[in-house]
Amino acid sequence: MTAPKDESNGAPTPEREGLEQQLQEGLRLIGKSPRKVDGMAKCTGETMFADDLSLPRMLICKIHRSHVAHARIKSIDTSAAEAMPGVVAVLTGESMPNSFGILPVSQDEHALCIDKVRFVGDPVAAVAAVDEDVAFEAMNAIRVEYEPLDPVFSPAKAIDNDVEPIHDYGDDGNVHKRVSMQFGDVDQALADADEVAEDVFYYEGNTHLPMEQHATLAVREADGRLTVWSSTQTPHYLHRAMSKVLEMPPSRVRIVACPNGGGFGGKSDPFNHEIVVAKLAMLTGRPVKVTLTREEVFYCHRGRHAVLMRARTGFKKDGSITGMHFESLLDGGAYGSYGVASTYYTGALQTVTYQVPTYRFDGVRSFTNKPPGGPKRGHGTPQPRFAVEVQLDKMAERLGLDPAEMRLKTLQPPYSNTANWLAIGSMGLGPCIEKVVEGSGWKDKHRKLPRGKGIGIACSSYICGAGLPIYWNAMPHSGVTVQLDRGGGVAAFCGATDIGQGSDTVLATCVAEILGVDLEDVRIVVADTAITPVDLGSYSSRVTLMMGNAAIQAAERAREVVAKAVSKHMGIPAVRLRFADNRIFDVQDPEQGITFAEGVALGEARFGTIAAAGSYSPPRTPGKYRGAGVGPSPAYSYSAAVVEVDVDEETGEIEVEKIWIGHDIGQSINEMLVIGQVEGGVYMGLGEALMEEMAYRPNRFGVHKIPSMLEYKSPTTKEMPPVVTYLVEDPDPNGPFGAKEVGQGPLLPVMPAIANAVYDAVGVRVDEVPLSPEKVLKAIESKDKRYGPKRFPDLRITETMRVKTEAEGGDGTAPRPPRKPKSEKKEVASS
């Protein structure tokens, strides 16, 4: 994206002339001059520059981005930028030929585009300059010549595959991933049903909208090592990508994840700008910083996928489900990101809330010339949850059943396996439903409120961390080390990143609880790949369960060392010792004891320095078929929400008056943090339901219509209604102290509950998100009192994997396809 120059036309200012004089004097003193190396303009002798306090120490990076959606790069002219006073380096893609990506199956990105651009905003070149103004002008001085290619802007068009593929590695041209799997005989289940519902839904894409934009600072250390500070959710995976692209040993790359001003999934990929500033820092020898503008975030954010869905579900007259066939078509945008996992997630969790004895899922993720879709709070599950919960509401109406009672009667049992072989642990959805129904006065309001007033209900579930790592291996998913000092202090080290969800507090609390010390006596060191054990990152609501279990194990091992020493000192068995209130005492005679610090001193005197490590790996999952790696979790959280609305039939505006939400947390470790996360999820769900969408200009395909916080609408305090939160504590045996996730699950029921409430209020169905006033009015004016998609394209499924359910005597495996003859294999290979 090339911005226009200012009216000065790059004329030097007195300040800039002064900087230029300083640079020229520095160059003269060391006898160096700018030169071009590996596709970039570079000042040699950079370390001397960095150490000269008369010169600016930190450089600012700006990235030149494509203004076309799909094109080959014919040439890049950086000469004007290189000649500008104050420009220290200009970088193009040839200097970083190695590709990267978050998933091993989608290593399809380059730090800067090499051969072609795939969406408006794709990074093409970068500059490092002495200040932001110079960097901005130099960025705009870069000239790129493109050879336009036919763009693809819709998933339906992508399936047609009648233009040049955006990538050359997808399952079928511009089809990135095609999935089809069946559990049990779904056709027979639908035939046996008393009623079959078939509905098509659409969920528009949207952005994470964190208060803090992406920012990264990189430094080449004196010993040649690289240190990068970044607003990332996944320092471990960024470390991996950085090492690969820069061709540096991992031991010489250090990633420090700064506390995030909001992430919500938008900072969980390794990003181009992070690698670019690292390369610039290594080449110039000076610190280099980049801060993306809000517009840049809209283009590179990896937001919620836009998804078109069709659900065919069979029901008995009592509301029980006989079978479900769910189809999803994802607009994946220009790159893979988490897209393969996103595709599976749109079909994975439909079975963990209600009993679905037979289930089929068909899913396609397409490549389009738009900003890439990726993980946003609830990753891949809010879209199908909206579809399922609205369809349940429709069927309850058709069967004459109370929607809340219908849900209560069909819940998936605790400690059971689903049709698609997900292992359910504790299951507190029933109490969640009961609490919100009672608290909202549901039975007195549903179908009984005045015209324009309505009430709706919906439920959901979410994972507490993925059962498998992104890169499959046998190593732990999270590690914690604990160190005790003789003064009574405790230090806990972990690679987890706090993105506002409170994981730092959870780490300290778990350690303090086991060792019986005050929270303020625990010092935490986190998210630094050079000094903390690996944690895979803040995504998939995994941190509390996985880091928490690792922290408990480490603290217990350290406590055991101290207990042995104190047991000998006090002459009592170690099993009688209790650690609490900064003391270690005899449970049979609490007055007999010593301080925690004295106990640590005894332990150190006997065993040496006290440090212990803990780690966590999830239990093995029962599913063993291809695709079973997405969906399994050590535990599942559950939520239920009731929403009351007021709908203006003249304007279509929806006012959410109150929300009651129950969340199965397992066990609250910090109740204030839990409630804050629940209400934060409600707020985000409110925005997605009513107003947030990634809109593009109709006359300039691929260009955002509203890439700023001035125009992209999200709720303010005016739109945020009162929220009543009920925490259901049903401890899960796999959680730390029984705890389960809360960061993502409570968002999911909000959108369908609002849609169901709108129907209760004015009798129309809006089968799309967001439920904008225009859509409500069109539904009111339509003959069928509905607004939403009517058709679903052929996904061109040619082969469906079939897995027997537990009821059919299955073991979680799928029959292996017949082996192809050698001659056929050779033909496939040669083609």
XYZ file of C-alpha atoms in Angstrom, residues 43-585:
543
model
C 25.388 0.735 6.261
C 28.464 -1.256 7.152
C 30.093 -0.916 10.530
C 26.680 -0.783 12.213
C 27.847 -1.680 15.701
C 29.975 1.452 15.807
C 26.915 3.453 14.804
C 24.921 1.894 17.623
C 27.597 2.734 20.161
C 27.973 6.355 19.024
C 25.707 8.265 21.421
C 25.662 11.277 19.082
C 23.590 9.261 16.632
C 20.006 7.928 16.951
C 20.283 4.509 18.565
C 16.995 2.926 17.548
C 15.745 2.648 13.981
C 12.108 2.677 12.937
C 10.797 0.182 10.414
C 8.006 0.717 7.915
C 6.713 -1.922 5.532
C 5.682 -1.289 1.930
C 2.548 -3.337 1.216
C 0.811 -4.376 -1.958
C -2.089 -2.272 -3.218
C -3.292 -5.036 -5.547
C -5.007 -8.262 -4.548
C -3.282 -10.782 -6.821
C -0.265 -10.200 -9.032
C 3.219 -11.330 -9.928
C 6.047 -9.078 -8.830
C 7.951 -8.030 -11.943
C 10.397 -5.599 -10.301
C 11.030 -3.641 -7.119
C 12.849 -0.320 -7.331
C 14.242 0.739 -3.970
C 16.801 3.250 -5.261
C 14.837 6.359 -4.280
C 14.353 5.043 -0.764
C 18.027 4.112 -0.427
C 19.091 7.607 -1.437
C 17.001 9.349 1.181
C 18.877 10.995 4.085
C 18.280 9.072 7.299
C 17.533 5.742 5.629
C 19.866 3.068 6.975
C 18.517 -0.068 5.323
C 16.059 -1.251 2.701
C 15.014 -4.873 2.627
C 13.327 -7.055 -0.002
C 12.237 -10.673 0.017
C 15.255 -12.211 -1.718
C 17.261 -11.882 1.474
C 14.807 -14.169 3.326
C 13.866 -16.994 0.945
C 12.782 -19.492 3.623
C 9.037 -19.814 4.077
C 7.246 -20.052 7.412
C 3.802 -20.543 8.929
C 2.219 -21.559 12.213
C 1.263 -25.059 11.036
C 3.764 -27.522 9.577
C 1.337 -28.252 6.723
C 0.966 -24.566 5.770
C 4.467 -23.110 5.506
C 3.272 -20.728 2.810
C 4.408 -17.254 3.913
C 7.569 -15.250 3.357
C 8.714 -12.387 5.516
C 8.507 -10.237 2.376
C 6.854 -11.461 -0.813
C 9.266 -12.855 -3.382
C 7.352 -13.923 -6.472
C 3.817 -12.612 -6.119
C 1.371 -10.847 -3.825
C -1.866 -12.503 -2.720
C -3.930 -9.808 -1.000
C -4.070 -6.053 -0.555
C -1.644 -5.483 2.303
C 0.823 -8.272 1.527
C 4.315 -7.058 2.587
C 6.743 -6.466 -0.276
C 9.636 -4.371 1.079
C 10.779 -2.769 4.321
C 12.860 0.205 5.345
C 14.711 1.108 8.526
C 15.320 4.781 9.146
C 16.285 7.177 11.913
C 12.714 8.222 12.644
C 9.153 7.398 11.679
C 8.748 10.293 9.244
C 11.819 9.320 7.234
C 10.778 5.666 7.285
C 7.293 6.566 6.070
C 8.593 8.657 3.171
C 11.116 6.002 2.194
C 8.432 3.323 2.255
C 6.334 5.391 -0.132
C 9.315 5.986 -2.436
C 9.601 2.271 -3.235
C 8.170 1.417 -6.635
C 6.858 -2.046 -7.460
C 5.812 -3.180 -10.923
C 3.096 -5.846 -10.915
C 1.685 -8.221 -13.511
C -2.002 -8.537 -12.500
C -3.517 -11.981 -12.047
C -7.199 -12.911 -11.874
C -8.284 -12.554 -8.250
C -10.645 -14.796 -6.292
C -12.884 -13.080 -3.765
C -15.487 -15.688 -2.838
C -15.198 -19.286 -1.584
C -17.755 -20.424 -4.180
C -15.541 -18.992 -6.923
C -12.514 -20.656 -5.345
C -14.171 -24.066 -5.557
C -14.658 -23.578 -9.301
C -10.866 -23.473 -9.794
C -11.103 -21.618 -13.107
C -8.232 -19.182 -12.429
C -4.581 -19.526 -11.464
C -4.326 -20.988 -7.945
C -3.271 -18.603 -5.222
C -0.979 -21.343 -3.864
C 0.281 -24.547 -5.403
C -0.080 -26.875 -2.418
C -3.828 -26.961 -1.615
C -5.981 -30.068 -1.744
C -7.491 -28.935 -5.047
C -6.412 -25.669 -6.667
C -7.852 -22.881 -4.532
C -9.373 -25.392 -2.142
C -6.925 -25.286 0.740
C -8.487 -28.138 2.725
C -11.350 -30.536 2.018
C -12.568 -32.748 4.858
C -15.309 -35.376 5.027
C -15.853 -37.780 7.891
C -18.818 -39.776 9.123
C -19.519 -41.472 12.437
C -22.366 -43.962 12.268
C -25.092 -44.232 9.636
C -26.316 -40.637 9.342
C -28.608 -41.275 6.380
C -30.472 -43.949 8.323
C -30.615 -41.730 11.402
C -32.222 -38.943 9.399
C -34.663 -41.413 7.860
C -35.647 -42.621 11.338
C -36.288 -39.089 12.599
C -39.795 -37.706 13.189
C -38.675 -34.296 11.945
C -35.676 -33.214 9.901
C -34.462 -29.618 9.966
C -32.365 -28.252 7.122
C -31.043 -24.707 7.399
C -28.345 -22.559 5.808
C -26.501 -19.977 7.910
C -23.811 -17.386 7.338
C -21.370 -15.963 9.841
C -19.468 -12.885 8.668
C -15.768 -12.543 9.402
C -14.585 -9.980 11.948
C -11.443 -8.767 13.649
C -10.078 -9.140 17.187
C -9.843 -5.391 17.821
C -7.338 -5.403 20.697
C -6.597 -1.989 22.146
C -2.889 -2.515 21.449
C -1.680 -2.903 17.879
C 1.087 -5.337 16.987
C 4.578 -4.085 17.830
C 8.054 -5.634 17.816
C 11.542 -4.508 18.812
C 14.644 -6.464 17.785
C 18.266 -6.099 18.887
C 21.489 -7.770 17.821
C 23.411 -8.390 21.008
C 27.148 -7.806 21.333
C 27.816 -11.545 21.016
C 25.787 -11.797 17.812
C 22.698 -13.253 19.407
C 19.264 -11.949 18.518
C 16.749 -10.709 21.083
C 13.203 -9.861 20.051
C 10.507 -8.296 22.213
C 7.081 -8.698 20.660
C 3.381 -8.535 21.435
C 2.942 -12.207 20.637
C 0.765 -14.911 22.153
C 3.118 -17.708 21.072
C 6.788 -16.952 21.792
C 7.691 -20.620 21.365
C 6.332 -20.805 17.803
C 7.678 -17.367 16.899
C 11.075 -18.581 18.106
C 10.772 -21.573 15.816
C 9.796 -19.488 12.769
C 12.452 -16.842 13.436
C 15.197 -19.439 13.612
C 14.058 -21.060 10.369
C 13.709 -17.900 8.277
C 16.872 -16.197 9.536
C 18.827 -19.475 9.422
C 20.076 -18.993 12.972
C 20.544 -21.730 15.567
C 17.593 -21.654 18.000
C 20.050 -21.256 20.869
C 21.055 -17.859 19.508
C 17.516 -16.514 19.168
C 15.660 -15.126 22.160
C 11.970 -14.170 22.082
C 10.448 -12.178 24.932
C 6.665 -11.919 24.773
C 5.590 -8.634 26.269
C 2.356 -8.418 28.268
C -0.274 -7.949 25.575
C -2.794 -5.147 25.434
C -5.270 -7.712 24.174
C -4.720 -10.635 21.843
C -7.868 -12.762 21.396
C -6.018 -14.973 18.885
C -4.840 -12.121 16.679
C -1.247 -12.385 17.889
C -0.884 -16.164 17.858
C 0.681 -16.506 14.389
C 4.324 -15.676 13.705
C 4.052 -12.467 11.674
C 6.023 -10.955 8.818
C 6.841 -7.741 10.664
C 8.395 -9.649 13.557
C 10.848 -11.419 11.262
C 11.531 -8.298 9.185
C 12.674 -6.169 12.119
C 14.812 -9.049 13.369
C 16.552 -9.254 10.001
C 17.056 -5.486 9.928
C 18.506 -5.517 13.443
C 20.948 -8.283 12.550
C 22.091 -6.458 9.422
C 22.364 -2.932 10.815
C 23.591 -3.806 14.291
C 21.079 -1.360 15.723
C 17.778 -1.818 17.551
C 14.875 -1.759 15.119
C 11.244 -1.254 16.059
C 7.990 -1.597 14.138
C 4.502 -0.688 15.273
C 1.691 -1.542 12.908
C -0.925 1.069 12.242
C -4.521 0.145 12.960
C -5.113 -0.155 9.211
C -2.214 -2.606 8.897
C -3.693 -4.700 11.709
C -6.962 -4.975 9.773
C -5.049 -6.425 6.824
C -2.756 -8.860 8.613
C -4.830 -9.708 11.694
C -5.928 -13.351 11.008
C -9.476 -12.627 12.139
C -12.596 -14.723 12.416
C -13.271 -16.759 9.269
C -16.400 -15.919 7.324
C -18.266 -19.242 7.136
C -21.276 -20.435 5.163
C -22.936 -23.448 6.802
C -25.684 -25.977 6.202
C -27.064 -28.221 8.938
C -29.385 -31.190 8.436
C -30.476 -32.617 11.775
C -32.984 -35.326 12.633
C -35.163 -35.062 15.732
C -37.622 -37.257 17.589
C -40.848 -35.724 18.876
C -39.335 -35.418 22.362
C -36.543 -33.207 20.984
C -33.787 -35.820 21.038
C -31.381 -35.820 18.101
C -31.071 -38.880 15.860
C -28.252 -37.620 13.643
C -26.630 -34.543 12.145
C -24.973 -33.708 8.839
C -23.052 -30.456 9.124
C -21.304 -28.682 6.230
C -19.063 -25.626 6.336
C -17.384 -23.479 3.691
C -14.686 -21.173 5.040
C -13.332 -18.040 3.395
C -9.704 -18.615 4.310
C -8.142 -15.581 2.713
C -4.708 -15.582 1.152
C -2.633 -17.807 3.470
C -2.900 -20.973 5.508
C -2.452 -19.635 9.054
C -4.313 -22.026 11.393
C -6.746 -22.733 8.558
C -6.512 -26.527 8.487
C -7.307 -26.620 12.210
C -9.998 -23.963 11.710
C -11.693 -26.191 9.145
C -11.797 -29.166 11.477
C -12.964 -27.004 14.388
C -16.053 -25.920 12.441
C -17.109 -29.553 12.677
C -15.500 -30.937 15.814
C -17.477 -29.746 18.834
C -21.109 -30.085 17.724
C -21.252 -33.375 19.624
C -19.999 -32.345 23.076
C -23.073 -30.432 24.300
C -26.040 -32.567 23.218
C -26.262 -36.265 22.415
C -25.687 -36.687 18.681
C -25.478 -40.482 18.174
C -24.565 -40.290 14.479
C -22.682 -37.454 12.881
C -21.236 -36.433 9.537
C -19.072 -33.407 8.812
C -18.022 -32.016 5.431
C -15.806 -28.954 5.417
C -13.887 -26.893 2.861
C -11.514 -24.002 3.425
C -10.833 -21.957 0.326
C -8.019 -19.602 -0.573
C -9.216 -16.138 -1.605
C -7.385 -12.876 -2.309
C -8.370 -11.338 1.005
C -6.557 -10.916 4.326
C -5.995 -14.371 5.852
C -8.509 -15.753 8.307
C -7.225 -17.385 11.456
C -8.020 -17.921 15.114
C -10.226 -15.516 17.024
C -11.649 -16.153 20.485
C -13.429 -19.494 20.207
C -11.388 -20.480 17.115
C -13.655 -22.062 14.530
C -16.487 -22.860 16.955
C -18.693 -19.723 17.267
C -19.849 -20.096 13.657
C -21.212 -23.673 13.916
C -22.461 -23.022 17.438
C -24.603 -20.187 16.079
C -26.047 -22.532 13.457
C -26.743 -25.422 15.847
C -28.332 -23.309 18.582
C -30.616 -21.392 16.212
C -31.663 -24.619 14.516
C -32.480 -26.162 17.906
C -34.649 -23.145 18.689
C -36.492 -23.537 15.386
C -37.113 -27.214 16.038
C -38.350 -26.561 19.577
C -40.917 -24.202 18.043
C -41.937 -26.810 15.479
C -42.288 -29.547 18.106
C -44.039 -27.314 20.632
C -41.286 -27.757 23.202
C -39.709 -25.305 25.607
C -36.215 -24.579 24.181
C -34.598 -24.723 27.629
C -36.291 -27.989 28.588
C -35.454 -29.494 25.200
C -31.777 -28.773 25.760
C -31.802 -30.135 29.314
C -33.242 -33.459 28.147
C -30.634 -34.037 25.444
C -27.351 -33.236 27.226
C -24.278 -35.337 26.515
C -23.574 -37.399 29.662
C -20.456 -36.657 31.718
C -17.505 -39.036 31.450
C -18.617 -40.410 28.089
C -17.337 -40.618 24.533
C -19.096 -38.728 21.758
C -19.927 -40.152 18.348
C -16.716 -38.628 16.966
C -14.642 -40.027 19.823
C -14.160 -36.994 22.042
C -13.790 -37.893 25.716
C -16.083 -35.811 27.925
C -15.064 -35.233 31.549
C -17.136 -33.262 34.028
C -20.208 -31.690 32.449
C -21.885 -28.801 34.258
C -24.115 -27.537 31.443
C -27.308 -28.708 33.143
C -26.816 -26.499 36.241
C -25.787 -23.611 33.950
C -29.102 -23.867 32.094
C -31.068 -24.164 35.321
C -29.435 -21.089 36.838
C -29.985 -18.784 33.853
C -33.556 -20.026 33.384
C -34.405 -19.352 37.013
C -32.519 -16.066 37.265
C -34.034 -14.601 34.093
C -37.598 -15.614 34.831
C -37.574 -17.560 31.576
C -40.784 -19.504 32.161
C -42.716 -16.305 32.797
C -41.289 -14.476 29.767
C -40.729 -16.891 26.870
C -43.433 -16.321 24.233
C -45.255 -14.123 26.763
C -43.612 -10.700 26.428
C -45.228 -7.772 24.552
C -44.547 -7.378 20.828
C -41.005 -6.087 20.311
C -39.758 -7.633 23.544
C -38.112 -11.048 23.432
C -36.022 -13.555 25.308
C -33.709 -16.236 23.903
C -31.481 -19.015 25.142
C -28.408 -20.788 23.779
C -25.647 -23.034 25.096
C -22.084 -23.872 24.162
C -18.911 -25.690 25.045
C -15.213 -25.170 24.485
C -11.924 -26.957 24.885
C -9.473 -26.480 27.755
C -6.440 -26.726 25.526
C -5.825 -28.912 22.512
C -5.016 -32.555 23.111
C -2.116 -32.448 20.657
C 0.617 -29.861 19.998
C 0.875 -28.069 16.664
C 4.079 -29.980 15.928
C 3.348 -33.519 17.045
C 5.948 -34.827 19.464
C 6.186 -36.556 22.833
C 7.427 -33.504 24.746
C 5.383 -31.679 27.387
C 2.935 -28.948 26.397
C 3.895 -26.784 29.345
C 6.766 -26.636 31.799
C 7.330 -24.757 35.054
C 10.395 -24.534 37.266
C 10.215 -23.390 40.875
C 13.157 -22.103 42.881
C 13.094 -21.518 46.638
C 15.408 -19.098 48.394
C 16.489 -19.224 52.011
C 14.713 -15.951 52.739
C 11.337 -17.571 52.070
C 10.882 -16.231 48.563
C 9.717 -18.345 45.657
C 10.459 -17.834 41.972
C 8.332 -19.529 39.314
C 9.496 -19.690 35.680
C 7.198 -20.500 32.751
C 7.036 -19.703 29.046
C 3.318 -18.832 29.169
C 2.220 -15.392 28.007
C -0.284 -13.197 29.817
C -2.513 -11.570 27.197
C -4.890 -10.088 29.743
C -6.501 -13.359 30.792
C -4.638 -13.445 34.125
C -2.287 -16.369 33.544
C 0.464 -14.708 35.590
C -1.880 -14.669 38.570
C -2.850 -18.305 37.977
C 0.820 -19.336 37.919
C 1.604 -17.539 41.161
C -1.591 -18.777 42.833
C -0.991 -22.445 42.013
C 2.553 -22.283 43.376
C 1.544 -20.293 46.463
C -1.309 -22.693 47.260
C 0.926 -25.756 47.212
C 3.751 -24.162 49.205
C 1.472 -22.352 51.646
C 3.014 -18.924 51.074
C 1.479 -15.537 50.385
C 0.847 -14.602 46.773
C 3.163 -11.600 47.066
C 6.035 -13.900 48.055
C 5.983 -15.556 44.617
C 8.004 -13.863 41.916
C 7.164 -14.934 38.381
C 9.395 -14.939 35.315
C 7.453 -15.655 32.134
C 7.436 -15.736 28.344
C 11.178 -15.581 27.695
C 12.498 -18.371 25.478
C 16.043 -17.911 26.807
C 15.288 -18.496 30.491
C 11.848 -20.063 30.915
C 10.689 -23.604 30.176
C 8.605 -24.058 27.047
C 4.908 -23.360 27.102
C 3.252 -23.693 23.722
C 1.391 -20.404 23.951
C -1.746 -18.552 24.930
C -4.289 -20.070 22.571
C -7.084 -22.663 22.705
C -7.829 -21.740 26.342
C -4.985 -24.044 27.350
C -2.908 -22.049 29.818
C -4.800 -22.437 33.107
C -5.154 -26.201 32.756
C -1.757 -27.029 31.308
C 0.454 -24.445 32.972
C -1.506 -24.843 36.205
C -0.883 -28.598 36.336
C 2.806 -28.099 35.544
C 3.079 -25.450 38.280
C 1.427 -27.713 40.838
C 3.779 -30.567 39.984
C 6.866 -28.351 40.266
C 5.707 -26.865 43.575
C 4.865 -30.290 44.984
C 8.336 -31.571 44.123
C 9.970 -28.583 45.794
C 7.680 -29.005 48.817
C 8.676 -32.652 49.098
C 12.353 -31.692 49.445
C 11.575 -29.199 52.206
C 9.229 -31.625 53.930
C 11.953 -34.279 54.190
C 14.272 -31.867 55.935
C 11.586 -30.488 58.261
C 10.343 -33.991 59.056
C 13.794 -34.950 60.318
C 14.154 -31.665 62.217
C 10.785 -32.004 63.992
C 10.964 -35.770 64.423
C 7.570 -36.464 62.826
C 6.517 -38.202 59.588
C 6.436 -35.959 56.536
C 2.787 -36.900 55.904
C 1.819 -34.985 59.054
C 3.290 -31.720 57.827
C 1.068 -28.962 56.490
C 2.300 -25.966 54.469
C 0.028 -22.946 55.056
C 0.137 -19.309 56.198
C 3.894 -19.125 55.546
C 4.398 -21.878 58.102
C 5.169 -25.590 58.121
C 3.440 -27.285 61.043
